Coordinates of C-alpha atoms in Angstrom, one line a residue:
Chain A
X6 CA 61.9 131.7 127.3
X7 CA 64.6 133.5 129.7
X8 CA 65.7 130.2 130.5
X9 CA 66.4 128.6 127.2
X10 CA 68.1 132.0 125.9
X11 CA 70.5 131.8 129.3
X12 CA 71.4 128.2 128.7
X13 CA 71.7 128.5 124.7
X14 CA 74.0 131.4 125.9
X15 CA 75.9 129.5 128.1
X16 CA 76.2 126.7 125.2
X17 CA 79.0 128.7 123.4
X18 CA 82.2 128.4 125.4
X19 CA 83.1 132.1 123.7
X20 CA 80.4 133.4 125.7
X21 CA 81.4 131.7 129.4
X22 CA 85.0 132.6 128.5
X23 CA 83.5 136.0 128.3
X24 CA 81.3 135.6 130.9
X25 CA 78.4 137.0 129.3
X26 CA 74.9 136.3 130.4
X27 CA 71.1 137.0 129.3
X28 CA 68.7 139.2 131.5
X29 CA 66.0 139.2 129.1
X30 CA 65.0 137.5 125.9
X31 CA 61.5 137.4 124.4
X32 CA 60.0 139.1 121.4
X33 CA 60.4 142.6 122.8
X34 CA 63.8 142.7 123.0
X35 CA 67.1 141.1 124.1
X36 CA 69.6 142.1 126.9
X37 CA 73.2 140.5 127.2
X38 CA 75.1 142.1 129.9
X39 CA 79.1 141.7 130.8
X40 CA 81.0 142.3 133.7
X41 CA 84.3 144.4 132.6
X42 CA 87.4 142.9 133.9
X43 CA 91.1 143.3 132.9
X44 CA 90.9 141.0 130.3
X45 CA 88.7 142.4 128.2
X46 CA 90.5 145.9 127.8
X47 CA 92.5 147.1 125.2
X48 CA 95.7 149.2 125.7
X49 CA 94.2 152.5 127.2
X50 CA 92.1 150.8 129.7
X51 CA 88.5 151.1 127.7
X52 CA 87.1 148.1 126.8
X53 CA 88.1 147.0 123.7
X54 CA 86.0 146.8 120.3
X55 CA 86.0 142.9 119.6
X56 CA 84.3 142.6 123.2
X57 CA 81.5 145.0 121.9
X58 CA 81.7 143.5 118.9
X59 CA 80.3 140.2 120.7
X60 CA 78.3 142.0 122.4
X61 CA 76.3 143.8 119.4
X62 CA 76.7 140.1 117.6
X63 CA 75.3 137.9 119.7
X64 CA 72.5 140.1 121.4
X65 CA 71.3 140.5 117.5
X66 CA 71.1 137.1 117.1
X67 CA 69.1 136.3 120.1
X68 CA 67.1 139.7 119.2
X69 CA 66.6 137.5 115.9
X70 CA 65.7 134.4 117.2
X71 CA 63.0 135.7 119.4
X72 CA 61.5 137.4 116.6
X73 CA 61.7 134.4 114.0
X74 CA 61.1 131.7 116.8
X75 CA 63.9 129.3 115.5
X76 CA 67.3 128.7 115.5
X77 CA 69.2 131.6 113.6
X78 CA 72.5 132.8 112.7
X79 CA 74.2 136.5 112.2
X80 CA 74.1 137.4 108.8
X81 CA 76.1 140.7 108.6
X82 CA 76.2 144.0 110.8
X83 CA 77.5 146.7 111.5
X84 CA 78.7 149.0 114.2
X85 CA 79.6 152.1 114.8
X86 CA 81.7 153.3 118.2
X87 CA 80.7 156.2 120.1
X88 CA 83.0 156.6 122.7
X89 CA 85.5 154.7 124.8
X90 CA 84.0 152.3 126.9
X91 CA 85.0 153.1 130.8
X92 CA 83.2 151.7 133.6
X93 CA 81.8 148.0 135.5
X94 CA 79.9 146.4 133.0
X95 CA 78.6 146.4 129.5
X96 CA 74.8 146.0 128.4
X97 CA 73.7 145.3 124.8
X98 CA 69.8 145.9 124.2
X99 CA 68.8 144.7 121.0
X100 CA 65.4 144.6 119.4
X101 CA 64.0 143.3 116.0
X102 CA 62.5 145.7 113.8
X103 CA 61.1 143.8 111.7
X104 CA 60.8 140.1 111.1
X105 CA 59.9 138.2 107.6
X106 CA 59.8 134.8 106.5
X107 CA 63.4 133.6 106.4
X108 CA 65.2 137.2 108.2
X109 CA 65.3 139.6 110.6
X110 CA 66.7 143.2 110.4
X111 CA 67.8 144.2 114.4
X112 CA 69.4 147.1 115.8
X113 CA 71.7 146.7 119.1
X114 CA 72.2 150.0 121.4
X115 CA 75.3 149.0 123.6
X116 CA 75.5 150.9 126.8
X117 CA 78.6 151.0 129.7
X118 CA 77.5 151.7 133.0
X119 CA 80.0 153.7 134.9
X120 CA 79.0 154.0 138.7
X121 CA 75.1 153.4 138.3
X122 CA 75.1 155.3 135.0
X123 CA 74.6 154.5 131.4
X124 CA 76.0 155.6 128.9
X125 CA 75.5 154.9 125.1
X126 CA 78.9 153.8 123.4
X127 CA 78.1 152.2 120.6
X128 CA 75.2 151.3 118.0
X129 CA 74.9 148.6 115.3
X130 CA 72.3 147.0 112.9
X131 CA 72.2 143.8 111.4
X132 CA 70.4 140.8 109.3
X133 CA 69.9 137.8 111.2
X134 CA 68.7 134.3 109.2
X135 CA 66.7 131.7 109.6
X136 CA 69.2 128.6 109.4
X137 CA 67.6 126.5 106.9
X138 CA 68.7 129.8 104.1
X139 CA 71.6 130.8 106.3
X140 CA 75.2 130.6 105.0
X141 CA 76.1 128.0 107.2
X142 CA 73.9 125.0 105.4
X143 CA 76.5 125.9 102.3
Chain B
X1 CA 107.5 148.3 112.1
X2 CA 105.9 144.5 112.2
X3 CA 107.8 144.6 116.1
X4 CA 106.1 147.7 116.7
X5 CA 102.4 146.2 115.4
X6 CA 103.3 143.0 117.4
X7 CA 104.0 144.8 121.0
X8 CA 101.2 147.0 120.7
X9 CA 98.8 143.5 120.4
X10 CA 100.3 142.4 123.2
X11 CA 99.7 145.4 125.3
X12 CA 96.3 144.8 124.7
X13 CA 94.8 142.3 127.8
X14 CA 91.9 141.2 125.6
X15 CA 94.3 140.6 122.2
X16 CA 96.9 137.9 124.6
X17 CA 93.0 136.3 126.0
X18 CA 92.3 135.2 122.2
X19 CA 96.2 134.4 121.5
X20 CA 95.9 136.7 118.6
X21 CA 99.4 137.1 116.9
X22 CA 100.6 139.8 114.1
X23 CA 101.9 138.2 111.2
X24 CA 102.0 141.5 108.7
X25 CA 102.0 145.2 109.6
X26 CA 103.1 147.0 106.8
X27 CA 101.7 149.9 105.0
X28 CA 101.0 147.4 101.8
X29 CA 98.4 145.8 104.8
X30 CA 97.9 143.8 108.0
X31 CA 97.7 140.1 108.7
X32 CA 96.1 138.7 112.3
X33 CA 96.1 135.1 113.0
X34 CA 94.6 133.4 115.7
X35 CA 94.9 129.8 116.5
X36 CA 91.3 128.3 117.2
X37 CA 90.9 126.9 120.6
X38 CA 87.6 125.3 121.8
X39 CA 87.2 128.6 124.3
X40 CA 86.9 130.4 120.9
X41 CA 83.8 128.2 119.6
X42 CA 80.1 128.6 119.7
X43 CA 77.4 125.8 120.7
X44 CA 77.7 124.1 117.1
X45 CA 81.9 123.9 117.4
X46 CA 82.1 126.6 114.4
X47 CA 84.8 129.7 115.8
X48 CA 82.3 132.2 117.5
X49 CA 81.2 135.6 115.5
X50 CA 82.8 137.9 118.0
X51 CA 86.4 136.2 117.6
X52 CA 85.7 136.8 113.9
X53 CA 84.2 140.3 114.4
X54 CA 87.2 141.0 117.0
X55 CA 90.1 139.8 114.3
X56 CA 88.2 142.3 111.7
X57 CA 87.9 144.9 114.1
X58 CA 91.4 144.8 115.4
X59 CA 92.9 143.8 112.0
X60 CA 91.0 147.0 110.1
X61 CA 92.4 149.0 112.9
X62 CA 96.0 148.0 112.2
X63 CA 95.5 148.4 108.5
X64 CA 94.4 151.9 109.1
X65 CA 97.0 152.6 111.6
X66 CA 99.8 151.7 109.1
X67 CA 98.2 153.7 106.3
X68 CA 97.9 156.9 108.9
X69 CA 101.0 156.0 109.9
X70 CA 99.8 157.1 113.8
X71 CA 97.7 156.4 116.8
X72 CA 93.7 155.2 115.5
X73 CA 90.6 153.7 116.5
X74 CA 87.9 152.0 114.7
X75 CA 85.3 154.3 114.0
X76 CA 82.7 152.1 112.4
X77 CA 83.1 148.7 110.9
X78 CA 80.7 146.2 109.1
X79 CA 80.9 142.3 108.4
X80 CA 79.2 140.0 106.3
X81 CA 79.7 136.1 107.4
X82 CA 80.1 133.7 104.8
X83 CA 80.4 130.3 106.0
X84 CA 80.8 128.4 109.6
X85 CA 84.4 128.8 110.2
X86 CA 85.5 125.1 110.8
X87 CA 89.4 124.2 111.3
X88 CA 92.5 125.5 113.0
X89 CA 93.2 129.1 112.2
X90 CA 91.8 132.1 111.7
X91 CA 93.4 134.6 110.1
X92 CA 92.2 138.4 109.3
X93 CA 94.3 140.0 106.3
X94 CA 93.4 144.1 105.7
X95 CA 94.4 147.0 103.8
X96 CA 93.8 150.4 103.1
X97 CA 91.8 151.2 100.4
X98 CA 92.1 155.0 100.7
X99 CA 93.5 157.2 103.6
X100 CA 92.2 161.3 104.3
X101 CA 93.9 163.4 107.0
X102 CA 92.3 161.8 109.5
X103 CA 90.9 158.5 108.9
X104 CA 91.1 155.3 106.3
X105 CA 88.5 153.4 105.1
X106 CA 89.8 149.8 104.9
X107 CA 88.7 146.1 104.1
X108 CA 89.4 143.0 105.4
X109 CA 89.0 139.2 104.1
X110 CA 88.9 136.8 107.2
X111 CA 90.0 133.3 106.3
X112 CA 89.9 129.9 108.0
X113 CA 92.3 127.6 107.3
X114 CA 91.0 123.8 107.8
X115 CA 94.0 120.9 107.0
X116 CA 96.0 123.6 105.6
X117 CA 93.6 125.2 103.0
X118 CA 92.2 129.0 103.4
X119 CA 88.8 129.4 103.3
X120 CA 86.8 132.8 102.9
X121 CA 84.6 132.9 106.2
X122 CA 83.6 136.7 106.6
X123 CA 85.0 139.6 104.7
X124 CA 84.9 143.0 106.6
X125 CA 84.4 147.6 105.5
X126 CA 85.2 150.1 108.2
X127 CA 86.7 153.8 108.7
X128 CA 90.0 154.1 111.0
X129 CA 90.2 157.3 112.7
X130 CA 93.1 158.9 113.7
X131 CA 93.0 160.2 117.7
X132 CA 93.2 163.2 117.8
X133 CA 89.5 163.5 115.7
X134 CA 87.9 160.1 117.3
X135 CA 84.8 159.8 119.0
X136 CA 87.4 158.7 122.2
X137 CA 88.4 162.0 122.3
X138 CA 85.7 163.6 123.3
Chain C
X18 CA 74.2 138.1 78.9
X19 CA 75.2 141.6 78.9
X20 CA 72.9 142.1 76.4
X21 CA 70.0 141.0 78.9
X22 CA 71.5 142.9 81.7
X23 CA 71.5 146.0 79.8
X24 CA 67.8 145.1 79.2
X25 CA 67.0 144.1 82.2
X26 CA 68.3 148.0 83.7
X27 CA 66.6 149.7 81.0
X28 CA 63.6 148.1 82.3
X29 CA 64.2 149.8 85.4
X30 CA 62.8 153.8 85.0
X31 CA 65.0 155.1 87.6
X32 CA 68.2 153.7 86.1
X33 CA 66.3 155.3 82.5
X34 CA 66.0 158.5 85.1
X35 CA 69.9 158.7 85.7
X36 CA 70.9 157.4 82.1
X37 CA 72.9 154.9 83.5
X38 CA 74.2 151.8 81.3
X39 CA 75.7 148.4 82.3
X40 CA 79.1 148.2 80.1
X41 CA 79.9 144.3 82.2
X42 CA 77.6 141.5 83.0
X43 CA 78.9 138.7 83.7
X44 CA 80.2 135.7 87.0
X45 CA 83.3 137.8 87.0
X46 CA 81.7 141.2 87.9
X47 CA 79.5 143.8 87.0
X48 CA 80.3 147.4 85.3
X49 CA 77.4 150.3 85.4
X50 CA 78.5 153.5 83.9
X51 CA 77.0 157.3 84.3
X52 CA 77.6 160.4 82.4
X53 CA 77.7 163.3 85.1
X54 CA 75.2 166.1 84.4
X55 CA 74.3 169.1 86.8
X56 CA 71.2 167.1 87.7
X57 CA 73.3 164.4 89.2
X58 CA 74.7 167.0 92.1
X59 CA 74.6 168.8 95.1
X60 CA 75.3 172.2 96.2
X61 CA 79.2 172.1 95.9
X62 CA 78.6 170.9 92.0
X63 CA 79.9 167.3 93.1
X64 CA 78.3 164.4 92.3
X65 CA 75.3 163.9 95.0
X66 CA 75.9 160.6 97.5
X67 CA 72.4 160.0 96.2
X68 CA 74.0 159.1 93.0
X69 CA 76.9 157.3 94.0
X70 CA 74.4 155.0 96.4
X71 CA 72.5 154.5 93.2
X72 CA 75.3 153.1 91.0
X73 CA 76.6 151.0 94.4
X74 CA 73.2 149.4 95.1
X75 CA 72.9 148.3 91.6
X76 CA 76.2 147.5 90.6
X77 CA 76.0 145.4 93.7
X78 CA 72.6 143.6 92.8
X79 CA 73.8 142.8 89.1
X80 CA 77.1 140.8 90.5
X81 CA 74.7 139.2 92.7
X82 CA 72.5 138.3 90.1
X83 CA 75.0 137.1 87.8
X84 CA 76.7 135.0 90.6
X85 CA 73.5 133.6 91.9
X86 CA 72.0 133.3 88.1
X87 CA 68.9 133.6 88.9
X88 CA 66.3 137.0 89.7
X89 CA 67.9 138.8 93.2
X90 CA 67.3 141.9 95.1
X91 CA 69.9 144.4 97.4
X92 CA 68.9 142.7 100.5
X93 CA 71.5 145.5 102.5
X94 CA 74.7 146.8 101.7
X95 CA 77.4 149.6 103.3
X96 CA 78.9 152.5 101.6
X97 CA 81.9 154.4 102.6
X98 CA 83.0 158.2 100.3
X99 CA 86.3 158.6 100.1
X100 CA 86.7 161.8 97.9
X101 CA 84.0 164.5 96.2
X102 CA 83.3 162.9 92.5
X103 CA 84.2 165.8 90.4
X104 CA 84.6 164.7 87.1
X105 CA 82.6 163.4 83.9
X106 CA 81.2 159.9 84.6
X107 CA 80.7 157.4 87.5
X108 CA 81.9 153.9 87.2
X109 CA 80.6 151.4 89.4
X110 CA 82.1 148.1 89.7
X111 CA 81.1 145.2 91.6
X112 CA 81.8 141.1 92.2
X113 CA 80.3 138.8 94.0
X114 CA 82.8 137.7 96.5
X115 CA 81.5 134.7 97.6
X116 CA 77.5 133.2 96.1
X117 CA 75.7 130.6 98.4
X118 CA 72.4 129.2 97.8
X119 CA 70.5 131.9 98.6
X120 CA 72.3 135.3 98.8
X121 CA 75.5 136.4 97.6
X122 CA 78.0 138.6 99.6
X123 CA 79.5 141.4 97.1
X124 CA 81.8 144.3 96.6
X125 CA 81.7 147.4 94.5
X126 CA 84.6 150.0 93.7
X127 CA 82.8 153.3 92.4
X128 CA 85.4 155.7 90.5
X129 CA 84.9 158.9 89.1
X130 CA 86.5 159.8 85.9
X131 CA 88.2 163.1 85.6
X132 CA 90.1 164.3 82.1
X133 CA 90.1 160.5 81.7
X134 CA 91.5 159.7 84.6
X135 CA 90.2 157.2 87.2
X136 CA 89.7 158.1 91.3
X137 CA 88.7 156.1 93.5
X138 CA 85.4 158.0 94.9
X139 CA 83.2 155.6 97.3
X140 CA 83.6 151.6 98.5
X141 CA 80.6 149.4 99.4
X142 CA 79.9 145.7 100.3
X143 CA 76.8 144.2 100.7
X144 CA 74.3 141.3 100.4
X145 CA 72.4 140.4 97.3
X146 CA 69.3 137.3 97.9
X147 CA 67.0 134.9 95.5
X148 CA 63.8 136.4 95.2
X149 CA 62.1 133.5 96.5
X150 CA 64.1 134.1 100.0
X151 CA 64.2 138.0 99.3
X152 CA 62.3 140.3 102.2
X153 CA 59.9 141.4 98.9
X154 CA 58.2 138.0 98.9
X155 CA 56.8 138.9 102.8
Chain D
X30 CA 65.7 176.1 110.4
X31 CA 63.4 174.0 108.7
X32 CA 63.3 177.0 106.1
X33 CA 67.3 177.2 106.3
X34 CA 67.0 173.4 105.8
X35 CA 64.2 173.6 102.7
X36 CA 67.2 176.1 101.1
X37 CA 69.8 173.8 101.4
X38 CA 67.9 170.5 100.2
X39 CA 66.5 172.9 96.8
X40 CA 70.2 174.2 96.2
X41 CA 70.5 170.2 95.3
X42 CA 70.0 169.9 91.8
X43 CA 69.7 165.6 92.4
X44 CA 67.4 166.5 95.2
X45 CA 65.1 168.5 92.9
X46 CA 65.4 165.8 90.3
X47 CA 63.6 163.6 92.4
X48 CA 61.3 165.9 93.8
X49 CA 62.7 165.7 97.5
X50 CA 60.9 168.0 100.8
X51 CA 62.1 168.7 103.6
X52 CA 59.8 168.6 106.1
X53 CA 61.6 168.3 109.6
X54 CA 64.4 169.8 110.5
X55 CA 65.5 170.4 114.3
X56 CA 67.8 169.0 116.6
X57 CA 65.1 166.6 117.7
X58 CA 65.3 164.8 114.3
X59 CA 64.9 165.4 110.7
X60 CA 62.1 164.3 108.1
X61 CA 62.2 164.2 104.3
X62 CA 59.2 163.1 101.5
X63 CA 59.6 161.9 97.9
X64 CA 56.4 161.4 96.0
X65 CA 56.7 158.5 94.2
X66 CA 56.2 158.9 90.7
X67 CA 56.8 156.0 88.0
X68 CA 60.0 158.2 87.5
X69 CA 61.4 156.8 90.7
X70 CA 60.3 152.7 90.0
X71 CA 62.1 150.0 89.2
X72 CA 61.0 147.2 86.6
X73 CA 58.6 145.3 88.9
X74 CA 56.8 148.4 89.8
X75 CA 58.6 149.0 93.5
X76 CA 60.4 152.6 94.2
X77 CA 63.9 151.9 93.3
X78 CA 66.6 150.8 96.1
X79 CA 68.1 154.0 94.7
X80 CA 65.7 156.4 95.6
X81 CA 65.3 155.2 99.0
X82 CA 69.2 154.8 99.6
X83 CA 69.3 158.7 98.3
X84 CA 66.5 159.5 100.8
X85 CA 68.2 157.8 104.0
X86 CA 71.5 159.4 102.9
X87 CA 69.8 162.9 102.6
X88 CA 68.1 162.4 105.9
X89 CA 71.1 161.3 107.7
X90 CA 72.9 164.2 106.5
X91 CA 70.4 167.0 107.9
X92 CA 70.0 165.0 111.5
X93 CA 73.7 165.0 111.6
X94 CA 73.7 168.4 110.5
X95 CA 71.4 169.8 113.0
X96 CA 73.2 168.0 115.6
X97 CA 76.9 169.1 114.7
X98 CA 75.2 172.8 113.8
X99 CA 77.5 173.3 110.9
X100 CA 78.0 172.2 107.0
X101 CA 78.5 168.5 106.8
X102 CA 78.5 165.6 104.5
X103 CA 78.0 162.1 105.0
X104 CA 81.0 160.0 105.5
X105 CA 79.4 156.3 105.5
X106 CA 76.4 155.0 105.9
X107 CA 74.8 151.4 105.6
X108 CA 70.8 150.7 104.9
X109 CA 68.8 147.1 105.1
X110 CA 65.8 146.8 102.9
X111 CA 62.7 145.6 104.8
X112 CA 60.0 145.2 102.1
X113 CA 59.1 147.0 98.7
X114 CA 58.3 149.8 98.6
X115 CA 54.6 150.4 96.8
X116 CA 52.8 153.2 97.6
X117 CA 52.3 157.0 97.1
X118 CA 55.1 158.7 99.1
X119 CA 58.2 158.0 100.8
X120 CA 59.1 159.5 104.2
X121 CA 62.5 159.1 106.1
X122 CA 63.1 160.1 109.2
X123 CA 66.7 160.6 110.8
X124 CA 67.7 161.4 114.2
X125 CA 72.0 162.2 115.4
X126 CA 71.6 159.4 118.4
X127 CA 75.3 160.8 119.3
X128 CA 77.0 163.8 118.2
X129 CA 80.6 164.3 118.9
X130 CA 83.2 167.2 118.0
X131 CA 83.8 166.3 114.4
X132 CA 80.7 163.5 113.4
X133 CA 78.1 162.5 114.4
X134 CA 76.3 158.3 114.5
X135 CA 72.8 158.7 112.9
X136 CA 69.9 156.6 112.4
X137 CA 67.1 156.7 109.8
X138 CA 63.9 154.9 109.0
X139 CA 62.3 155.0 105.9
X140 CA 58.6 154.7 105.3
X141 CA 56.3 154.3 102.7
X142 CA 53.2 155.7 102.6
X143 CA 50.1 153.6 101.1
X144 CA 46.5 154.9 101.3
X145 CA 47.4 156.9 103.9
X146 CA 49.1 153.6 106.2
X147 CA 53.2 154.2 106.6
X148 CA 54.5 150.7 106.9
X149 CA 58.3 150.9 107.5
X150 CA 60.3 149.7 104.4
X151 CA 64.4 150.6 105.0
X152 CA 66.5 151.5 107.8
X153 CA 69.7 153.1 107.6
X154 CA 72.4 153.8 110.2
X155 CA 75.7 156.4 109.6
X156 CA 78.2 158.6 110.3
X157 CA 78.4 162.1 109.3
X158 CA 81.3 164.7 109.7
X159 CA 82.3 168.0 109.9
X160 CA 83.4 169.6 106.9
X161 CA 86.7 170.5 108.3
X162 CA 87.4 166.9 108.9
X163 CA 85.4 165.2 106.1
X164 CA 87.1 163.6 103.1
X165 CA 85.9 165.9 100.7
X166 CA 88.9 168.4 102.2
X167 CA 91.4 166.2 101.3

């Protein structure tokens, strides 16, 4: 299941241009980790928010589509920041809560981990859909 | 003050990575545009959620920033998606529905425009913080 | 149609509860209306968040319902206060910003009237669904 | 400080309306009960999106509360209906997952309670702030 989360992943070119990639996937739970380079900072050096943002985003989906076992799209979410995002890489752990017929309600914890450490820097909470009632069939 | 907006976009690495430019930076609001590229695209060809979430995120910011009239983050945003965003440009327009001491609550609408007609793809709620009483000062 | 949605929140006991009444109903947006009385506070004699969540979630749900036309629940929604309500009544009002085939994405302005004059008090956004698709049908 | 807490949730004159307890209150996490009367239903029977939206608010509140160890009000918040709620008491339970100098991120979930079985039927996720900082200063 690992396997077809890693190449639906690497299916989006947002994702490679990110360079995200999946280190777990299966009805417990979802992990997306990314590497911080230069790129993907904002003015002060932290990481900036629309990379998190992704992060939170996509990890809910897959958290989603484990859950529902089909293909799914983001709904709506939210996020809030915690702190500024300093360190090596990013890791976005997200979970569904609870799964029904046609939607899931997920949370995302997003960690950075700064020389070996993690540290929580931002939360979110979403509604991901089944795709036959998503928005997209409009 | 639109020069200003537009050299503090640049001076963010992950902002010149998506080719997002500032079109509006006033206190009346904000306008981001981004040209869509196939980098920016998930597996299905529609623009990715996170360049959607980032152009909220960034364009919220902006609005706030304008409407505090000094240094901010985004505290906490949310986004509801709409439709697939299909065509050639995104473009994130915010405002300031109400600014405190020290922070703004702001929306954004997020459009794509497709052969020259805007369509409503995600609208966006969040809190702008000024600096000095964000979570990145702690 | 007013008419039935001023039935159809009457037939609600909590709305009954808070006195509220719907004043608009109809695809161009939604008006619910309460008189502030002491029970409708908190310690500081300003309206309770409680109250203000209230007039959002249902506002929201009637601008769904009207846009959708059909029976709809709050599926989620986002709330952000921007000032104490301190006055004599609560206005909410709320549009559907965009209706698809199953869930509509909405907005809702909630003012509190003071000596007849209208502030801004609380924003929300959120997402009303069919009750065929609607997490109550699980 | 739960009995400090119990103080503050009865000097609510909304919070008495609806009958609210606190019954948790520490730094570790916060817990609050409604019994659901009809009172608190809406027309098809379920506890209103109200009540529960006033529950995770309150909840929210006291976590962030006990985690920021001063007077504070909620600044946003957002909440996802699971499933309705039919049962004989509702239970919400918050916990500050970060607390900063001037707010704190909260979580809540938000049970109901049937025949003596909690099945979770909302969660909630917000900021709340100091009062110094909050919008209710401005």
């Amino acid at each position: 299941m690992l396997q077809f989360g890693k190449e639906a992943l690497q299916s989006q070119p947002f994702s490679r241009l990110l360079k995200a990639s999946l280190t777990r996937f299966d009805t417990g739970g979802t992990e997306l980790r990314i590497a911080i380079t230069d790129d993907l900072k904002q003015q002060h050096g932290f990481v900036h928010g629309g990379v998190l943002s992704y992060a939170a985003d996509n990890a809910l989906t897959f958290a989603g589509g484990a859950a529902l076992g089909t293909a799914v799209v983001t709904s709506e979410y939210k996020l809030n920041y915690l702190r500024p995002a300093i360190g090596q890489e990013i890791i976005a752990r997200a979970v569904a809560v609870h799964a029904g017929k046609t939607q899931a309600a997920c949370r995302c914890d997003l960690f950075v981990v700064n020389e070996g450490k993690e540290l929580l820097c931002a939360i979110a909470q979403g509604t991901i859909a089944k795709l036959p009632v998503a928005p997209s069939n409009e």
